[in-house]
PDB file of C-alpha atoms in Angstrom:
ATOM      1  CA  MET A   1       7.376 149.202 -92.807  1.00 56.00           C
ATOM      2  CA  ALA A   2       7.586 150.941 -89.425  1.00 57.00           C
ATOM      3  CA  ASP A   3       4.112 152.433 -89.985  1.00 69.00           C
ATOM      4  CA  LEU A   4       2.703 148.931 -90.371  1.00 68.00           C
ATOM      5  CA  PHE A   5       3.395 148.265 -86.683  1.00 68.00           C
ATOM      6  CA  ALA A   6       2.538 151.749 -85.396  1.00 71.00           C
ATOM      7  CA  THR A   7      -0.842 150.526 -84.117  1.00 74.00           C
ATOM      8  CA  ARG A   8      -2.459 147.212 -83.337  1.00 75.00           C
ATOM      9  CA  PRO A   9      -4.366 145.767 -86.297  1.00 82.00           C
ATOM     10  CA  ALA A  10      -8.104 146.446 -86.288  1.00 88.00           C
ATOM     11  CA  TRP A  11     -10.655 143.751 -85.506  1.00 89.00           C
ATOM     12  CA  TYR A  12     -12.019 143.882 -89.053  1.00 96.00           C
ATOM     13  CA  VAL A  13      -8.572 142.933 -90.354  1.00 92.00           C
ATOM     14  CA  LEU A  14      -7.717 140.234 -87.823  1.00 90.00           C
ATOM     15  CA  GLY A  15     -11.202 138.660 -87.695  1.00 91.00           C
ATOM     16  CA  PRO A  16     -11.293 137.623 -91.360  1.00 94.00           C
ATOM     17  CA  LEU A  17      -7.655 136.472 -91.193  1.00 93.00           C
ATOM     18  CA  ILE A  18      -8.428 134.222 -88.232  1.00 89.00           C
ATOM     19  CA  GLY A  19     -11.488 132.949 -90.115  1.00 91.00           C
ATOM     20  CA  LEU A  20      -9.269 132.034 -93.071  1.00 93.00           C
ATOM     21  CA  VAL A  21      -6.924 130.137 -90.752  1.00 89.00           C
ATOM     22  CA  VAL A  22      -9.882 128.217 -89.268  1.00 89.00           C
ATOM     23  CA  LEU A  23     -11.201 127.329 -92.725  1.00 90.00           C
ATOM     24  CA  GLY A  24      -7.753 126.512 -94.089  1.00 91.00           C
ATOM     25  CA  LEU A  25      -6.959 124.174 -91.214  1.00 88.00           C
ATOM     26  CA  ALA A  26     -10.292 122.403 -91.575  1.00 88.00           C
ATOM     27  CA  ALA A  27      -9.836 122.063 -95.343  1.00 91.00           C
ATOM     28  CA  LEU A  28      -6.171 121.061 -95.395  1.00 91.00           C
ATOM     29  CA  VAL A  29      -5.762 119.014 -92.213  1.00 88.00           C
ATOM     30  CA  GLY A  30      -9.364 118.133 -91.378  1.00 89.00           C
ATOM     31  CA  GLN A  31      -9.022 119.245 -87.765  1.00 87.00           C
ATOM     32  CA  ARG A  32     -10.310 122.087 -85.603  1.00 86.00           C
ATOM     33  CA  ILE A  33      -8.147 124.973 -84.501  1.00 86.00           C
ATOM     34  CA  GLY A  34      -7.127 125.216 -80.849  1.00 82.00           C
ATOM     35  CA  ALA A  35      -4.083 126.115 -78.773  1.00 83.00           C
ATOM     36  CA  LEU A  36      -4.583 123.481 -76.066  1.00 85.00           C
ATOM     37  CA  GLY A  37      -3.389 120.729 -78.403  1.00 87.00           C
ATOM     38  CA  GLY A  38       0.042 122.381 -78.555  1.00 87.00           C
ATOM     39  CA  TYR A  39       0.358 122.340 -74.779  1.00 85.00           C
ATOM     40  CA  SER A  40      -0.799 118.727 -74.721  1.00 87.00           C
ATOM     41  CA  GLU A  41       1.808 117.752 -77.314  1.00 89.00           C
ATOM     42  CA  ILE A  42       4.554 119.346 -75.220  1.00 89.00           C
ATOM     43  CA  VAL A  43       3.438 117.434 -72.107  1.00 87.00           C
ATOM     44  CA  GLU A  44       2.999 114.164 -73.987  1.00 90.00           C
ATOM     45  CA  ARG A  45       6.414 114.530 -75.673  1.00 91.00           C
ATOM     46  CA  SER A  46       8.156 115.343 -72.383  1.00 91.00           C
ATOM     47  CA  THR A  47       6.601 112.284 -70.698  1.00 92.00           C
ATOM     48  CA  GLY A  48       7.459 109.998 -73.621  1.00 92.00           C
ATOM     49  CA  ARG A  49       3.856 109.279 -74.653  1.00 93.00           C
ATOM     50  CA  ILE A  50       4.524 110.550 -78.190  1.00 92.00           C
ATOM     51  CA  SER A  51       7.748 110.492 -80.179  1.00 92.00           C
ATOM     52  CA  GLY A  52       7.508 113.844 -81.963  1.00 91.00           C
ATOM     53  CA  LEU A  53       5.753 117.156 -82.135  1.00 92.00           C
ATOM     54  CA  GLY A  54       3.033 117.790 -84.713  1.00 91.00           C
ATOM     55  CA  TRP A  55       1.246 120.770 -86.215  1.00 90.00           C
ATOM     56  CA  LYS A  56      -0.498 121.616 -82.933  1.00 90.00           C
ATOM     57  CA  PHE A  57       2.837 122.352 -81.275  1.00 93.00           C
ATOM     58  CA  TRP A  58       3.900 124.528 -84.212  1.00 92.00           C
ATOM     59  CA  PHE A  59       0.565 126.353 -84.108  1.00 89.00           C
ATOM     60  CA  LEU A  60       1.184 127.179 -80.435  1.00 89.00           C
ATOM     61  CA  ALA A  61       4.796 128.152 -81.195  1.00 93.00           C
ATOM     62  CA  GLY A  62       3.468 130.481 -83.896  1.00 93.00           C
ATOM     63  CA  ILE A  63       1.146 132.170 -81.399  1.00 89.00           C
ATOM     64  CA  PHE A  64       4.021 132.892 -79.040  1.00 89.00           C
ATOM     65  CA  GLY A  65       6.479 133.659 -81.834  1.00 92.00           C
ATOM     66  CA  GLY A  66       4.078 136.054 -83.538  1.00 89.00           C
ATOM     67  CA  ALA A  67       3.406 137.873 -80.282  1.00 83.00           C
ATOM     68  CA  LEU A  68       7.136 138.138 -79.600  1.00 85.00           C
ATOM     69  CA  ALA A  69       7.868 139.350 -83.135  1.00 87.00           C
ATOM     70  CA  PHE A  70       5.153 142.015 -82.864  1.00 81.00           C
ATOM     71  CA  ARG A  71       6.510 143.092 -79.480  1.00 78.00           C
ATOM     72  CA  LEU A  72      10.013 143.455 -80.883  1.00 82.00           C
ATOM     73  CA  VAL A  73       9.126 145.431 -84.016  1.00 81.00           C
ATOM     74  CA  ALA A  74       6.091 147.428 -82.846  1.00 76.00           C
ATOM     75  CA  ASP A  75       6.212 151.096 -82.012  1.00 72.00           C
ATOM     76  CA  PRO A  76       7.102 151.299 -78.286  1.00 72.00           C
ATOM     77  CA  ARG A  77       3.995 153.414 -77.622  1.00 70.00           C
ATOM     78  CA  VAL A  78       1.791 150.510 -78.767  1.00 67.00           C
ATOM     79  CA  VAL A  79       3.171 148.122 -76.139  1.00 64.00           C
ATOM     80  CA  ALA A  80       4.058 150.666 -73.426  1.00 66.00           C
ATOM     81  CA  ASP A  81       0.897 150.002 -71.410  1.00 68.00           C
ATOM     82  CA  GLY A  82       2.157 146.593 -70.360  1.00 73.00           C
ATOM     83  CA  TYR A  83      -0.698 144.423 -69.148  1.00 77.00           C
ATOM     84  CA  GLY A  84      -3.261 147.131 -68.499  1.00 77.00           C
ATOM     85  CA  TRP A  85      -4.668 147.219 -64.984  1.00 77.00           C
ATOM     86  CA  LEU A  86      -2.350 144.398 -63.878  1.00 82.00           C
ATOM     87  CA  SER A  87       0.757 146.473 -64.646  1.00 82.00           C
ATOM     88  CA  ALA A  88      -0.881 149.543 -63.124  1.00 82.00           C
ATOM     89  CA  ALA A  89      -1.885 147.738 -59.914  1.00 84.00           C
ATOM     90  CA  PHE A  90       1.457 145.991 -59.344  1.00 85.00           C
ATOM     91  CA  SER A  91       4.649 147.935 -59.934  1.00 81.00           C
ATOM     92  CA  GLU A  92       7.027 144.957 -59.756  1.00 85.00           C
ATOM     93  CA  ASP A  93       7.489 142.974 -62.957  1.00 82.00           C
ATOM     94  CA  ALA A  94       7.990 139.761 -60.968  1.00 88.00           C
ATOM     95  CA  VAL A  95       4.506 140.052 -59.435  1.00 90.00           C
ATOM     96  CA  VAL A  96       2.965 140.697 -62.860  1.00 87.00           C
ATOM     97  CA  ALA A  97       4.863 137.731 -64.345  1.00 88.00           C
ATOM     98  CA  LEU A  98       3.774 135.468 -61.473  1.00 92.00           C
ATOM     99  CA  ALA A  99       0.142 136.521 -61.902  1.00 91.00           C
ATOM    100  CA  LEU A 100       0.324 135.836 -65.653  1.00 88.00           C
ATOM    101  CA  VAL A 101       1.944 132.424 -65.198  1.00 88.00           C
ATOM    102  CA  GLY A 102      -0.539 131.517 -62.447  1.00 91.00           C
ATOM    103  CA  GLY A 103      -3.437 132.580 -64.622  1.00 88.00           C
ATOM    104  CA  GLY A 104      -2.038 130.582 -67.522  1.00 84.00           C
ATOM    105  CA  VAL A 105      -1.754 127.460 -65.379  1.00 84.00           C
ATOM    106  CA  LEU A 106      -5.340 127.846 -64.182  1.00 87.00           C
ATOM    107  CA  ILE A 107      -6.599 128.398 -67.726  1.00 82.00           C
ATOM    108  CA  GLY A 108      -4.655 125.385 -68.987  1.00 81.00           C
ATOM    109  CA  TYR A 109      -5.959 123.179 -66.184  1.00 82.00           C
ATOM    110  CA  GLY A 110      -9.528 124.320 -66.815  1.00 82.00           C
ATOM    111  CA  ALA A 111      -9.228 123.823 -70.559  1.00 82.00           C
ATOM    112  CA  LYS A 112      -7.749 120.344 -70.182  1.00 80.00           C
ATOM    113  CA  THR A 113     -10.412 119.409 -67.617  1.00 81.00           C
ATOM    114  CA  ALA A 114     -13.168 120.752 -69.872  1.00 77.00           C
ATOM    115  CA  GLY A 115     -11.797 118.902 -72.893  1.00 76.00           C
ATOM    116  CA  GLY A 116     -11.053 121.981 -74.972  1.00 79.00           C
ATOM    117  CA  CYS A 117      -9.776 125.527 -74.963  1.00 82.00           C
ATOM    118  CA  THR A 118     -11.481 128.796 -75.752  1.00 80.00           C
ATOM    119  CA  SER A 119      -9.967 128.999 -79.229  1.00 80.00           C
ATOM    120  CA  GLY A 120     -10.941 125.422 -80.013  1.00 84.00           C
ATOM    121  CA  ASN A 121     -14.518 125.885 -78.859  1.00 84.00           C
ATOM    122  CA  GLY A 122     -15.023 129.520 -79.833  1.00 86.00           C
ATOM    123  CA  LEU A 123     -13.402 129.366 -83.259  1.00 86.00           C
ATOM    124  CA  GLY A 124     -13.314 125.757 -84.377  1.00 86.00           C
ATOM    125  CA  GLY A 125     -16.342 124.313 -82.594  1.00 87.00           C
ATOM    126  CA  CYS A 126     -18.755 127.173 -83.229  1.00 88.00           C
ATOM    127  CA  SER A 127     -17.794 127.393 -86.893  1.00 87.00           C
ATOM    128  CA  ALA A 128     -18.433 123.644 -87.146  1.00 86.00           C
ATOM    129  CA  GLY A 129     -21.888 124.139 -85.588  1.00 89.00           C
ATOM    130  CA  SER A 130     -21.204 122.255 -82.340  1.00 89.00           C
ATOM    131  CA  SER A 131     -23.899 122.955 -79.746  1.00 92.00           C
ATOM    132  CA  ALA A 132     -21.447 122.002 -76.971  1.00 89.00           C
ATOM    133  CA  SER A 133     -18.999 124.604 -78.286  1.00 88.00           C
ATOM    134  CA  PHE A 134     -21.738 127.251 -78.386  1.00 92.00           C
ATOM    135  CA  ALA A 135     -22.563 126.451 -74.738  1.00 91.00           C
ATOM    136  CA  ALA A 136     -18.881 126.499 -73.738  1.00 87.00           C
ATOM    137  CA  THR A 137     -18.302 129.788 -75.566  1.00 89.00           C
ATOM    138  CA  ALA A 138     -21.330 131.411 -73.934  1.00 93.00           C
ATOM    139  CA  THR A 139     -20.079 130.210 -70.536  1.00 90.00           C
ATOM    140  CA  PHE A 140     -16.533 131.490 -70.837  1.00 87.00           C
ATOM    141  CA  MET A 141     -17.589 134.770 -72.443  1.00 92.00           C
ATOM    142  CA  GLY A 142     -20.178 135.372 -69.711  1.00 95.00           C
ATOM    143  CA  THR A 143     -17.621 134.529 -67.037  1.00 92.00           C
ATOM    144  CA  ALA A 144     -15.030 136.822 -68.652  1.00 90.00           C
ATOM    145  CA  ILE A 145     -17.480 139.709 -68.760  1.00 95.00           C
ATOM    146  CA  ALA A 146     -18.490 139.187 -65.129  1.00 96.00           C
ATOM    147  CA  VAL A 147     -14.875 138.931 -63.936  1.00 92.00           C
ATOM    148  CA  SER A 148     -13.814 141.999 -65.913  1.00 90.00           C
ATOM    149  CA  LEU A 149     -16.679 144.029 -64.409  1.00 94.00           C
ATOM    150  CA  LEU A 150     -15.758 142.780 -60.929  1.00 94.00           C
ATOM    151  CA  THR A 151     -12.081 143.561 -61.523  1.00 87.00           C
ATOM    152  CA  GLU A 152     -12.936 147.067 -62.721  1.00 87.00           C
ATOM    153  CA  ALA A 153     -15.094 147.621 -59.652  1.00 91.00           C
ATOM    154  CA  LEU A 154     -12.366 146.427 -57.268  1.00 89.00           C
ATOM    155  CA  PHE A 155      -9.233 147.825 -58.917  1.00 81.00           C
ATOM    156  CA  GLY A 156     -10.610 150.325 -61.442  1.00 71.00           C
TER     157      GLY A 156
END
């Protein structure tokens, strides 16, 4: 069992599994996959706009829970790098945590403003053939590539 978590799973394993989740959700629930809905349910529940939490919240909880479970059982060498260049550039964990939370807030605001998140557009929308999702996915992928190249040039 320990060998199972000695390395991160390969893309050719995770890709088809994610595809099965996308198809299963569409077939069983009739809705598109996306993490933003979980955040929205938390906000709507905390403000009293809805009375309970649905599958979108549990999907988001599964994302965080799965990441935490992997972190706890994985070989320490797999997770020792921290957050890549961010951990290398800033030695204090508090600064790294603040940067991650700040980035998460900005991503959440952008996703809510845009009417969908990267997983919803990139996985659910593109697999459903939505031209708006293809445009959104091309935009965020292009932006991510440009920012990563800029980051590498500045901090690399």
